[in-house]
Short mmCIF file of C-alpha atoms and ligand atoms in Angstrom, two decimals:
data_model
loop_
_atom_site.label_atom_id
_atom_site.label_comp_id
_atom_site.label_asym_id
_atom_site.label_seq_id
_atom_site.Cartn_x
_atom_site.Cartn_y
_atom_site.Cartn_z
CA MET A 1 17.56 50.49 -25.60
CA ARG A 2 14.64 48.45 -25.62
CA ILE A 3 14.33 45.40 -27.97
CA LEU A 4 11.62 43.42 -29.09
CA ALA A 5 12.97 39.89 -29.74
CA ILE A 6 11.65 37.27 -31.95
CA GLU A 7 12.92 33.54 -32.24
CA THR A 8 11.02 30.72 -34.61
CA SER A 9 14.11 28.99 -35.55
CA CYS A 10 12.78 25.12 -34.76
CA ASP A 11 9.87 24.40 -32.45
CA GLU A 12 9.71 26.96 -30.16
CA THR A 13 8.14 30.32 -30.61
CA GLY A 14 9.47 32.95 -28.84
CA ALA A 15 9.08 36.77 -27.99
CA SER A 16 10.73 38.91 -25.48
CA VAL A 17 11.36 42.30 -24.33
CA VAL A 18 14.65 43.19 -23.13
CA GLU A 19 16.28 46.29 -21.93
CA LYS A 20 19.89 47.88 -21.72
CA LYS A 21 19.79 51.08 -19.92
CA GLY A 22 22.86 53.36 -20.39
CA ASP A 23 25.76 51.98 -19.68
CA ALA A 24 24.49 49.52 -17.22
CA GLN A 25 26.50 46.31 -17.05
CA THR A 26 23.32 43.98 -17.37
CA ILE A 27 20.24 43.20 -19.56
CA GLN A 28 16.87 43.21 -17.90
CA VAL A 29 14.33 40.85 -19.43
CA LEU A 30 11.13 42.78 -18.98
CA SER A 31 9.01 40.02 -20.53
CA ASN A 32 9.89 36.46 -21.79
CA VAL A 33 7.26 34.21 -23.56
CA THR A 34 7.98 31.00 -25.33
CA ALA A 35 5.21 28.63 -26.78
CA THR A 36 6.48 25.01 -27.59
CA SER A 37 5.01 22.13 -30.13
CA LEU A 38 7.34 19.76 -28.37
CA ALA A 39 4.24 17.66 -27.35
CA ILE A 40 3.26 17.21 -31.14
CA HIS A 41 6.84 15.87 -31.56
CA ALA A 42 7.16 13.92 -28.64
CA THR A 43 4.27 11.75 -30.78
CA THR A 44 6.45 11.69 -33.78
CA GLY A 45 9.61 10.80 -31.64
CA GLY A 46 11.23 13.74 -33.43
CA ILE A 47 10.57 16.80 -35.22
CA ILE A 48 8.82 16.64 -38.51
CA PRO A 49 9.74 20.39 -40.24
CA GLU A 50 6.19 20.89 -41.80
CA ASN A 51 4.43 20.40 -38.26
CA ALA A 52 6.70 22.75 -36.38
CA ALA A 53 6.36 25.60 -39.17
CA ARG A 54 2.39 25.12 -38.74
CA GLU A 55 2.65 25.39 -35.40
CA GLN A 56 4.73 28.58 -35.54
CA VAL A 57 2.31 30.31 -37.82
CA LYS A 58 -0.62 29.59 -35.11
CA TYR A 59 1.96 31.13 -31.92
CA ILE A 60 3.75 33.94 -33.57
CA ILE A 61 1.02 36.66 -33.13
CA PRO A 62 -0.62 35.90 -29.60
CA VAL A 63 3.08 35.15 -28.43
CA ILE A 64 4.24 38.34 -29.90
CA SER A 65 1.49 40.03 -28.19
CA GLU A 66 1.78 38.50 -24.94
CA ALA A 67 5.45 39.48 -24.48
CA LEU A 68 4.91 43.17 -25.41
CA LEU A 69 1.63 43.37 -23.06
CA LYS A 70 3.67 41.43 -20.11
CA SER A 71 6.83 44.10 -20.55
CA GLU A 72 4.22 46.75 -19.25
CA ASN A 73 2.40 45.02 -16.83
CA PHE A 74 4.53 43.09 -14.22
CA GLY A 75 2.40 40.33 -12.27
CA LYS A 76 -0.85 40.70 -14.17
CA ILE A 77 -1.78 38.12 -16.82
CA PRO A 78 -2.56 39.97 -19.68
CA ASP A 79 -5.06 39.15 -22.54
CA LYS A 80 -2.99 38.06 -25.45
CA TRP A 81 -5.70 39.02 -27.86
CA ASP A 82 -5.45 42.81 -26.71
CA LEU A 83 -3.74 43.57 -30.15
CA GLU A 84 -4.54 47.30 -30.14
CA THR A 85 -2.56 47.60 -26.43
CA ALA A 86 0.19 45.52 -27.80
CA ASN A 87 0.34 47.82 -31.03
CA LYS A 88 0.70 50.66 -28.93
CA ILE A 89 3.12 49.54 -26.42
CA LEU A 90 5.44 48.25 -29.62
CA LYS A 91 5.08 51.80 -31.05
CA GLU A 92 5.72 53.60 -28.22
CA LYS A 93 7.85 51.95 -25.98
CA ILE A 94 9.95 49.73 -28.55
CA ASP A 95 13.15 51.17 -29.89
CA ALA A 96 13.91 48.06 -32.42
CA ILE A 97 13.26 44.63 -33.29
CA ALA A 98 15.69 41.54 -33.18
CA ILE A 99 14.88 38.40 -35.19
CA THR A 100 16.54 35.08 -35.40
CA TYR A 101 17.78 34.78 -39.44
CA GLY A 102 19.04 31.29 -38.93
CA PRO A 103 20.35 28.93 -38.74
CA GLY A 104 17.51 26.59 -38.31
CA LEU A 105 14.10 25.06 -40.47
CA ILE A 106 13.33 27.06 -43.30
CA GLY A 107 9.73 26.99 -42.66
CA SER A 108 9.65 28.01 -39.04
CA LEU A 109 12.43 30.46 -39.86
CA LEU A 110 10.20 32.16 -42.43
CA VAL A 111 7.21 32.77 -40.05
CA GLY A 112 9.31 34.72 -37.43
CA VAL A 113 11.46 36.81 -40.15
CA GLU A 114 8.42 37.86 -42.40
CA THR A 115 6.57 38.75 -39.15
CA ALA A 116 9.86 40.63 -37.86
CA LYS A 117 10.10 42.51 -41.24
CA THR A 118 6.35 43.16 -41.52
CA LEU A 119 6.65 45.12 -38.12
CA SER A 120 9.82 46.76 -38.78
CA PHE A 121 8.42 48.30 -41.93
CA THR A 122 5.01 48.92 -40.22
CA PHE A 123 6.04 50.62 -37.25
CA ASN A 124 9.19 52.02 -38.58
CA LYS A 125 11.63 50.30 -36.42
CA PRO A 126 15.19 49.23 -37.08
CA LEU A 127 15.68 45.37 -37.41
CA ILE A 128 18.64 43.35 -36.45
CA PRO A 129 19.17 40.00 -37.54
CA VAL A 130 20.81 37.78 -35.07
CA ASN A 131 22.48 34.38 -35.61
CA HIS A 132 20.84 31.81 -33.37
CA LEU A 133 24.12 30.32 -32.41
CA LEU A 134 25.87 33.02 -31.03
CA ALA A 135 22.82 34.12 -29.29
CA HIS A 136 23.00 30.72 -27.27
CA LEU A 137 26.43 32.04 -26.21
CA PHE A 138 25.28 35.39 -25.48
CA ALA A 139 22.39 34.16 -23.16
CA ASN A 140 25.13 34.17 -20.71
CA PHE A 141 25.42 37.68 -20.82
CA ILE A 142 22.13 38.45 -19.58
CA HIS A 143 23.00 38.71 -16.25
CA THR A 144 26.92 38.65 -16.26
CA PRO A 145 28.49 41.22 -18.46
CA PRO A 146 30.76 39.46 -21.22
CA SER A 147 34.36 39.25 -20.54
CA PHE A 148 36.41 38.90 -23.72
CA PRO A 149 38.51 36.92 -24.42
CA PHE A 150 36.40 33.55 -23.65
CA MET A 151 36.07 29.96 -25.52
CA GLY A 152 32.62 29.08 -26.06
CA LEU A 153 31.04 25.95 -26.54
CA ILE A 154 27.40 25.42 -28.02
CA VAL A 155 25.84 22.25 -27.45
CA SER A 156 22.17 21.74 -28.74
CA GLY A 157 19.74 19.82 -30.36
CA GLY A 158 21.47 20.72 -33.52
CA HIS A 159 24.85 21.99 -32.95
CA THR A 160 27.78 21.00 -31.29
CA ASP A 161 30.65 24.06 -32.02
CA LEU A 162 33.60 25.01 -30.24
CA LEU A 163 34.67 28.89 -30.72
CA PHE A 164 37.43 31.30 -29.60
CA PHE A 165 35.93 34.57 -28.79
CA GLU A 166 38.91 37.07 -28.79
CA SER A 167 36.42 40.41 -28.82
CA LEU A 168 32.69 41.09 -29.83
CA LYS A 169 33.92 41.26 -33.49
CA ASN A 170 36.53 39.01 -33.54
CA TYR A 171 35.78 35.00 -33.26
CA ARG A 172 36.85 32.33 -34.78
CA TRP A 173 35.16 28.55 -35.43
CA LEU A 174 37.87 26.10 -34.09
CA GLY A 175 35.85 22.73 -34.73
CA GLY A 176 32.34 20.86 -34.39
CA THR A 177 30.57 17.71 -34.95
CA ARG A 178 31.48 16.16 -38.19
CA ASP A 179 27.98 14.23 -37.92
CA ASP A 180 25.24 14.15 -35.07
CA ALA A 181 24.97 17.27 -32.37
CA CYS A 182 25.69 16.13 -28.72
CA GLY A 183 21.79 16.81 -28.00
CA GLU A 184 20.81 14.53 -31.35
CA ALA A 185 23.17 11.84 -29.92
CA PHE A 186 21.21 11.85 -26.39
CA ASP A 187 17.64 12.11 -28.37
CA LYS A 188 18.42 9.47 -30.95
CA ILE A 189 19.93 6.71 -28.23
CA GLY A 190 17.32 7.86 -25.71
CA ARG A 191 14.69 6.55 -28.72
CA LEU A 192 16.83 3.20 -29.05
CA LEU A 193 16.24 3.05 -25.13
CA GLY A 194 12.49 3.92 -25.32
CA LEU A 195 13.02 7.26 -23.67
CA SER A 196 10.44 10.42 -25.02
CA TYR A 197 11.71 12.95 -26.97
CA PRO A 198 13.83 15.27 -26.25
CA ALA A 199 15.45 12.40 -23.73
CA GLY A 200 18.52 14.92 -22.56
CA PRO A 201 16.74 15.51 -19.49
CA GLU A 202 15.57 12.04 -18.71
CA ILE A 203 19.08 10.56 -19.42
CA GLU A 204 20.47 13.38 -17.09
CA LYS A 205 17.69 11.82 -14.21
CA ARG A 206 18.33 8.19 -14.80
CA ALA A 207 22.08 8.52 -14.96
CA LYS A 208 21.94 9.57 -11.27
CA ASP A 209 20.91 6.05 -10.55
CA GLY A 210 23.14 4.05 -12.73
CA SER A 211 26.45 5.95 -11.54
CA SER A 212 27.80 2.74 -10.14
CA THR A 213 27.93 0.96 -13.95
CA LYS A 214 31.15 -0.76 -14.98
CA ILE A 215 29.63 -0.16 -18.58
CA ARG A 216 31.70 2.15 -20.53
CA PHE A 217 31.31 3.54 -23.98
CA HIS A 218 33.93 5.30 -26.13
CA SER A 219 34.43 9.08 -25.96
CA PRO A 220 34.71 9.46 -29.90
CA LEU A 221 37.83 11.54 -31.20
CA ILE A 222 38.96 12.48 -27.45
CA ASP A 223 42.51 12.28 -28.39
CA SER A 224 42.31 13.89 -32.00
CA HIS A 225 44.45 16.54 -32.01
CA ASP A 226 42.07 18.81 -33.62
CA PHE A 227 38.81 20.41 -32.13
CA ASP A 228 36.38 18.21 -33.80
CA PHE A 229 33.67 16.14 -32.45
CA SER A 230 31.86 12.97 -33.83
CA PHE A 231 28.55 11.28 -31.85
CA SER A 232 27.08 9.24 -34.43
CA GLY A 233 29.10 5.93 -33.83
CA LEU A 234 27.55 6.03 -30.35
CA LYS A 235 24.37 5.11 -31.74
CA THR A 236 25.55 2.28 -33.27
CA GLU A 237 27.71 1.12 -30.44
CA VAL A 238 24.79 1.49 -27.98
CA SER A 239 22.47 -0.48 -30.06
CA ARG A 240 24.88 -3.30 -30.62
CA PHE A 241 25.38 -3.40 -26.64
CA ILE A 242 21.63 -3.59 -26.30
CA GLU A 243 21.07 -6.35 -28.63
CA ALA A 244 19.48 -9.11 -27.28
CA LYS A 245 19.51 -7.48 -23.67
CA ASN A 246 16.20 -7.15 -21.47
CA LEU A 247 16.56 -3.47 -20.70
CA THR A 248 15.47 -3.39 -17.47
CA LYS A 249 15.05 -0.37 -15.53
CA ALA A 250 18.37 -0.41 -14.15
CA LEU A 251 20.14 -1.66 -16.93
CA THR A 252 18.52 1.79 -18.82
CA ASN A 253 20.03 3.65 -15.88
CA GLU A 254 23.34 2.25 -16.24
CA ILE A 255 23.60 2.70 -20.09
CA CYS A 256 22.35 6.50 -19.30
CA TYR A 257 25.47 7.14 -17.29
CA ALA A 258 27.73 5.51 -19.38
CA LEU A 259 26.27 7.43 -22.58
CA GLN A 260 26.38 10.67 -20.66
CA ASP A 261 29.75 10.14 -19.44
CA ALA A 262 31.16 9.40 -22.70
CA ILE A 263 29.70 12.49 -24.43
CA PHE A 264 30.76 15.06 -21.51
CA LYS A 265 33.80 13.69 -21.03
CA VAL A 266 35.15 14.44 -24.51
CA LEU A 267 33.31 17.85 -24.66
CA ALA A 268 35.10 18.73 -21.60
CA LYS A 269 38.65 17.45 -22.05
CA LYS A 270 38.49 19.20 -26.13
CA THR A 271 37.12 22.61 -24.58
CA ILE A 272 39.63 22.82 -21.89
CA ARG A 273 42.63 22.20 -24.13
CA ALA A 274 41.31 24.73 -26.57
CA ALA A 275 40.74 27.11 -23.42
CA ASN A 276 44.67 26.63 -22.56
CA LEU A 277 46.06 26.74 -25.86
CA TYR A 278 44.24 30.09 -26.23
CA LYS A 279 45.14 31.52 -22.72
CA VAL A 280 41.50 32.27 -21.82
CA ASN A 281 40.41 32.39 -18.52
CA HIS A 282 36.26 31.83 -18.79
CA ILE A 283 34.43 28.98 -20.74
CA VAL A 284 31.23 29.89 -22.26
CA LEU A 285 28.51 27.20 -22.49
CA GLY A 286 25.30 27.62 -24.54
CA GLY A 287 22.44 25.59 -26.12
CA GLY A 288 19.76 23.26 -24.69
CA VAL A 289 22.71 20.55 -23.18
CA SER A 290 23.82 23.39 -21.23
CA ALA A 291 20.77 22.67 -19.09
CA SER A 292 22.06 19.71 -17.82
CA LYS A 293 23.44 20.22 -14.01
CA THR A 294 25.95 17.63 -14.72
CA LEU A 295 27.76 18.91 -17.58
CA PRO A 296 29.24 21.93 -15.59
CA GLU A 297 30.67 19.28 -13.14
CA TYR A 298 32.53 17.53 -15.54
CA PHE A 299 34.04 20.91 -16.47
CA LYS A 300 35.10 21.77 -13.02
CA TYR A 301 36.65 17.91 -12.23
CA SER A 302 38.41 18.03 -15.57
CA ILE A 303 39.81 21.69 -14.83
CA LYS A 304 40.82 20.76 -11.36
CA LYS A 305 42.47 17.62 -12.53
CA ALA A 306 44.44 19.36 -15.44
CA GLY A 307 45.50 22.10 -12.53
CA LEU A 308 44.22 25.11 -14.23
CA SER A 309 42.06 27.70 -12.66
CA LEU A 310 38.98 28.53 -15.45
CA LYS A 311 35.75 29.84 -14.66
CA ILE A 312 32.55 27.94 -16.15
CA LEU A 313 29.60 29.96 -17.09
CA VAL A 314 26.20 28.31 -17.99
CA PRO A 315 23.32 30.69 -18.81
CA ASN A 316 20.23 30.84 -16.35
CA ARG A 317 18.42 27.59 -16.67
CA GLU A 318 15.33 29.25 -18.66
CA PHE A 319 17.87 30.73 -21.32
CA THR A 320 19.61 27.54 -22.26
CA THR A 321 16.75 25.98 -24.48
CA ASP A 322 15.54 28.22 -27.37
CA ASN A 323 14.07 31.44 -25.95
CA ALA A 324 14.17 35.18 -27.61
CA ALA A 325 15.61 36.60 -24.40
CA MET A 326 19.01 35.52 -25.93
CA ILE A 327 18.36 36.89 -29.40
CA GLY A 328 17.62 40.38 -27.50
CA ALA A 329 20.64 40.01 -25.53
CA TYR A 330 22.89 39.47 -28.36
CA ALA A 331 21.38 42.62 -30.42
CA VAL A 332 21.38 44.79 -27.51
CA LEU A 333 25.33 43.98 -27.37
CA ASP A 334 25.99 43.89 -31.23
CA TYR A 335 23.70 46.23 -32.44
CA LYS A 336 23.76 46.30 -36.03
CA PRO A 337 20.39 47.01 -37.64
CA LEU A 338 20.14 45.88 -41.60
CA ASN A 339 17.09 47.45 -43.81
CA TRP A 340 14.19 45.31 -43.31
CA HIS A 341 14.07 44.40 -47.18
CA ARG A 342 17.95 42.61 -46.57
CA VAL A 343 16.60 40.65 -44.03
CA THR A 344 16.11 37.10 -45.28
CA ALA A 345 15.65 33.52 -43.40
CA SER A 346 19.32 31.57 -43.78
CA PRO A 347 18.52 28.28 -42.73
CA ASP A 348 22.37 27.24 -43.09
CA LEU A 349 23.50 30.06 -41.81
CA TYR A 350 27.16 29.32 -40.28
CA PHE A 351 29.42 31.76 -38.26
CA VAL A 352 29.58 35.17 -40.26
O1 KG4 B 1 18.95 24.44 -27.61
P1 KG4 B 1 17.99 23.36 -28.16
O2 KG4 B 1 16.64 24.16 -27.23
O3 KG4 B 1 17.31 23.51 -29.51
C1 KG4 B 1 18.31 23.35 -30.52
O4 KG4 B 1 18.90 24.45 -31.17
O5 KG4 B 1 18.49 22.43 -30.98
O6 KG4 B 1 18.65 22.20 -27.32
C2 KG4 B 1 17.79 20.92 -27.01
C3 KG4 B 1 18.48 19.72 -26.74
C4 KG4 B 1 17.56 18.33 -26.99
O7 KG4 B 1 18.64 17.66 -27.64
C5 KG4 B 1 17.61 18.03 -25.40
O8 KG4 B 1 18.02 16.68 -25.20
C6 KG4 B 1 19.11 18.75 -24.80
O9 KG4 B 1 19.12 20.12 -25.79
N1 KG4 B 1 19.03 18.86 -23.61
C7 KG4 B 1 19.65 18.22 -23.03
C8 KG4 B 1 19.22 18.38 -21.40
N2 KG4 B 1 18.15 19.39 -21.42
C9 KG4 B 1 17.98 19.54 -22.87
N3 KG4 B 1 20.60 17.09 -22.86
C10 KG4 B 1 21.06 16.76 -21.80
N4 KG4 B 1 20.50 17.09 -20.43
C11 KG4 B 1 19.87 18.06 -20.41
N5 KG4 B 1 19.45 17.87 -18.83
ZN1 ZN B 2 18.93 26.23 -30.25
#
């Protein structure tokens, strides 16, 4: 089974060709191309949806074409405008098309969904609609076979959600953020600190030099009995803290450490409590914030402290932030094609 996967939920335009041979345990990524409009959003301090959609229109055809050409041309840099060869590969080598249908920004999603529908109709290929959030978790199963049951934590710029996966078909949402997502908290507070967008990676880097700090911020809802999170209050707490202070480099680094500590502590504590309650052996992390090398360290420390033995899975770094290979991986593992005219963009899609 060889799949062309397309991802356009936000500011990344991704296309990938993935393959699962017979009963192979792992998925091969034959190509994975991502174009990003991040530089434009850095100038506006965040994403303006119309700008993101406009860039999607610009990138979609060359990105798909490049992914198709690369899937047949290891090592060579193809001419991404060689649409004739790309069409031939799609026609002859691809079994199905997978597409992110939500959640995400409506304008961005529409570009990918309408393109995928057109290709599905024109080339007569089955079309598999994929939930972007579930795909973030399934990014782990590109190189490692899935092991159910597991506790899944999605941590991205738009989402913080905890899901119990009993099996592929049987999963349950246990809780999520009541307001800002954890990545959003990093980005918004980063802006207060004068860091560029997206701030998560720089906060992680600076936190390494601020670890001797005595500054502590609250870990919201850390002792609540549910599995909810809340990060918008941290913005107010940090903004009050820095009022009338001279934000030196050293102080900024210390704030970054304290902020990361407050967020990662609550993510680890609640996920580990859920894993213990539901008696699973694996915790699976996914989403842009799982690109952090520090986050799994918090999990390992808390697991050890609680005297538990739980395994933590994190996707390979290239599959943590938005990409199409994870969309392909999900479609391979949960192959459910729909007739193209039944596939529609669903910006508010949750867990179905
Ligand atoms: O999954 P993603 O690429 O896009 C969404 O679907 O939202 O996630 C982007 C988020 C941003 O908020 C960014 O600040 C955060 O991931 N991020 C990080 C790190 N790298 C990216 N947050 C903390 N530490 C990192 N190293
Ligand atoms: Zn995402």
